[in-house]
mmCIF file of C-alpha atoms in Angstrom:
data_model
loop_
_atom_site.group_PDB
_atom_site.id
_atom_site.type_symbol
_atom_site.label_atom_id
_atom_site.label_comp_id
_atom_site.label_asym_id
_atom_site.label_seq_id
_atom_site.Cartn_x
_atom_site.Cartn_y
_atom_site.Cartn_z
ATOM 1 C CA MET A 250 86.467 112.907 82.068
ATOM 2 C CA GLN A 251 82.750 113.332 81.809
ATOM 3 C CA THR A 252 80.465 112.804 78.759
ATOM 4 C CA HIS A 253 77.485 114.938 78.357
ATOM 5 C CA ALA A 254 73.919 113.371 78.098
ATOM 6 C CA ILE A 255 71.800 115.128 75.431
ATOM 7 C CA ASN A 256 68.123 114.198 75.248
ATOM 8 C CA VAL A 257 66.516 114.653 72.043
ATOM 9 C CA GLU A 258 63.210 113.638 70.395
ATOM 10 C CA LYS A 259 63.150 110.381 68.473
ATOM 11 C CA ALA A 260 64.595 110.802 65.036
ATOM 12 C CA GLN A 261 66.332 114.151 65.977
ATOM 13 C CA GLY A 262 69.870 114.811 66.936
ATOM 14 C CA LEU A 263 73.035 112.971 65.716
ATOM 15 C CA ARG A 264 73.164 109.201 65.607
ATOM 16 C CA GLU A 265 76.803 109.521 66.860
ATOM 17 C CA TRP A 266 75.694 110.837 70.115
ATOM 18 C CA ALA A 267 73.859 107.600 70.935
ATOM 19 C CA LYS A 268 77.027 105.574 70.118
ATOM 20 C CA ASP A 269 79.493 107.655 72.221
ATOM 21 C CA ASN A 270 80.578 105.487 75.188
ATOM 22 C CA GLY A 271 82.965 108.223 76.425
ATOM 23 C CA SER A 272 86.272 106.137 75.570
ATOM 24 C CA LEU A 273 87.364 108.127 72.643
ATOM 25 C CA ALA A 274 89.403 111.459 73.505
ATOM 26 C CA ALA A 275 89.529 110.597 77.167
ATOM 27 C CA GLY A 276 92.508 110.137 79.427
ATOM 28 C CA THR A 277 95.670 111.936 80.640
ATOM 29 C CA GLY A 278 97.593 114.434 78.557
ATOM 30 C CA GLN A 279 100.734 116.481 78.725
ATOM 31 C CA LEU A 280 100.676 120.233 78.905
ATOM 32 C CA GLU A 281 103.837 122.474 78.437
ATOM 33 C CA LEU A 282 103.297 126.040 79.385
ATOM 34 C CA ALA A 283 105.331 129.146 79.689
ATOM 35 C CA MET A 284 104.118 132.370 81.388
ATOM 36 C CA ASP A 285 105.831 135.794 81.101
ATOM 37 C CA GLU A 286 105.770 138.527 83.723
ATOM 38 C CA THR A 287 102.461 140.020 82.325
ATOM 39 C CA GLY A 288 100.774 136.626 82.855
ATOM 40 C CA ALA A 289 100.511 135.727 79.167
ATOM 41 C CA ALA A 290 100.582 131.912 78.838
ATOM 42 C CA LEU A 291 101.659 130.111 75.710
ATOM 43 C CA GLY A 292 102.272 126.362 75.178
ATOM 44 C CA SER A 293 101.309 123.090 73.665
ATOM 45 C CA ALA A 294 99.536 119.856 74.708
ATOM 46 C CA THR A 295 99.592 116.298 73.661
ATOM 47 C CA GLY A 296 97.461 113.294 74.519
ATOM 48 C CA PRO A 297 93.967 111.748 73.704
ATOM 49 C CA LEU A 298 92.814 115.018 72.360
ATOM 50 C CA GLY A 299 95.566 115.188 69.847
ATOM 51 C CA ASP A 300 98.326 117.979 69.512
ATOM 52 C CA LEU A 301 97.100 121.335 70.627
ATOM 53 C CA GLN A 302 98.519 124.779 70.888
ATOM 54 C CA THR A 303 97.504 126.896 73.969
ATOM 55 C CA SER A 304 97.259 130.475 74.650
ATOM 56 C CA GLY A 305 95.741 132.534 77.530
ATOM 57 C CA GLU A 306 96.452 134.355 80.604
ATOM 58 C CA PHE A 307 97.282 133.934 84.478
ATOM 59 C CA ASP A 308 96.275 136.743 86.817
ATOM 60 C CA GLY A 309 98.042 135.094 89.726
ATOM 61 C CA GLN A 310 94.880 133.269 90.962
ATOM 62 C CA THR A 311 93.088 132.010 87.757
ATOM 63 C CA LEU A 312 94.506 130.438 84.574
ATOM 64 C CA ARG A 313 92.345 130.799 81.423
ATOM 65 C CA LEU A 314 93.682 128.852 78.428
ATOM 66 C CA LYS A 315 92.293 128.384 75.047
ATOM 67 C CA LEU A 316 93.054 125.052 73.350
ATOM 68 C CA ILE A 317 93.656 125.243 69.656
ATOM 69 C CA PRO A 318 93.939 122.086 67.529
ATOM 70 C CA ASN A 319 96.934 121.346 65.223
ATOM 71 C CA GLN A 320 94.863 118.967 63.294
ATOM 72 C CA THR A 321 92.455 120.092 60.404
ATOM 73 C CA ASP A 322 90.089 117.239 60.277
ATOM 74 C CA PRO A 323 86.973 118.288 62.155
ATOM 75 C CA ALA A 324 86.364 114.841 63.543
ATOM 76 C CA THR A 325 89.750 114.663 65.254
ATOM 77 C CA ALA A 326 90.460 118.363 65.798
ATOM 78 C CA PHE A 327 89.495 119.049 69.437
ATOM 79 C CA GLY A 328 89.464 122.566 70.839
ATOM 80 C CA GLY A 329 88.209 124.237 73.954
ATOM 81 C CA THR A 330 89.088 125.713 77.138
ATOM 82 C CA ILE A 331 90.800 125.178 80.583
ATOM 83 C CA VAL A 332 89.923 127.399 83.463
ATOM 84 C CA ALA A 333 91.913 126.570 86.731
ATOM 85 C CA GLU A 334 92.291 128.237 90.188
ATOM 86 C CA ARG A 335 95.459 128.305 92.292
ATOM 87 C CA SER A 336 95.316 125.672 95.000
ATOM 88 C CA GLU A 337 98.389 125.173 97.195
ATOM 89 C CA GLN A 338 101.108 123.719 94.898
ATOM 90 C CA SER A 339 99.022 123.367 91.864
ATOM 91 C CA LEU A 340 96.146 124.750 89.688
ATOM 92 C CA ARG A 341 92.830 122.863 89.712
ATOM 93 C CA GLY A 342 90.066 123.315 87.325
ATOM 94 C CA GLU A 343 88.001 122.159 84.403
ATOM 95 C CA LEU A 344 88.695 121.170 80.927
ATOM 96 C CA ASN A 345 85.839 121.676 78.373
ATOM 97 C CA VAL A 346 86.391 120.540 74.730
ATOM 98 C CA SER A 347 84.557 119.363 71.595
ATOM 99 C CA SER A 348 85.544 117.929 68.278
ATOM 100 C CA GLY A 349 85.593 120.393 65.391
ATOM 101 C CA ASP A 350 82.353 118.929 64.038
ATOM 102 C CA SER A 351 80.829 119.060 67.582
ATOM 103 C CA VAL A 352 79.922 115.361 67.504
ATOM 104 C CA ILE A 353 82.151 114.571 70.583
ATOM 105 C CA VAL A 354 82.031 116.781 73.681
ATOM 106 C CA ARG A 355 84.127 116.241 76.715
ATOM 107 C CA LYS A 356 84.313 117.782 80.212
ATOM 108 C CA GLY A 357 86.669 116.821 83.029
ATOM 109 C CA PRO A 358 88.791 117.908 85.948
ATOM 110 C CA VAL A 359 92.284 119.193 85.485
ATOM 111 C CA THR A 360 95.294 119.482 87.797
ATOM 112 C CA LEU A 361 98.299 121.412 86.728
ATOM 113 C CA ALA A 362 101.597 121.374 88.604
ATOM 114 C CA LYS A 363 105.210 122.588 87.980
ATOM 115 C CA GLU A 364 107.368 119.841 86.711
ATOM 116 C CA ALA A 365 110.031 118.920 89.137
ATOM 117 C CA LYS A 366 113.494 119.992 87.919
#
């Protein structure tokens, strides 16, 4: 997961940005996703970003998901997007999320694969 560096003039910006070491809301999560024949994708996710609902679409090559937090506290309610491209046996792309109050912003690589049955 990658943190963003924001350069601001002295005495401007949020104090929290300077304190963010990138450890909060970072790590591996679990995504459960179901796609129908039209490409509509619905599911849920759990992990360092909290519990999320997902909705989006898959056109056969690109998966586009919106991540919607179940939490209501803006400090812990992360939301954002995943965009991933088909790559052999998986989908690979990028996750972009922020806390509901935009104090914490995260960006990182994502690999999605079907779970072995």
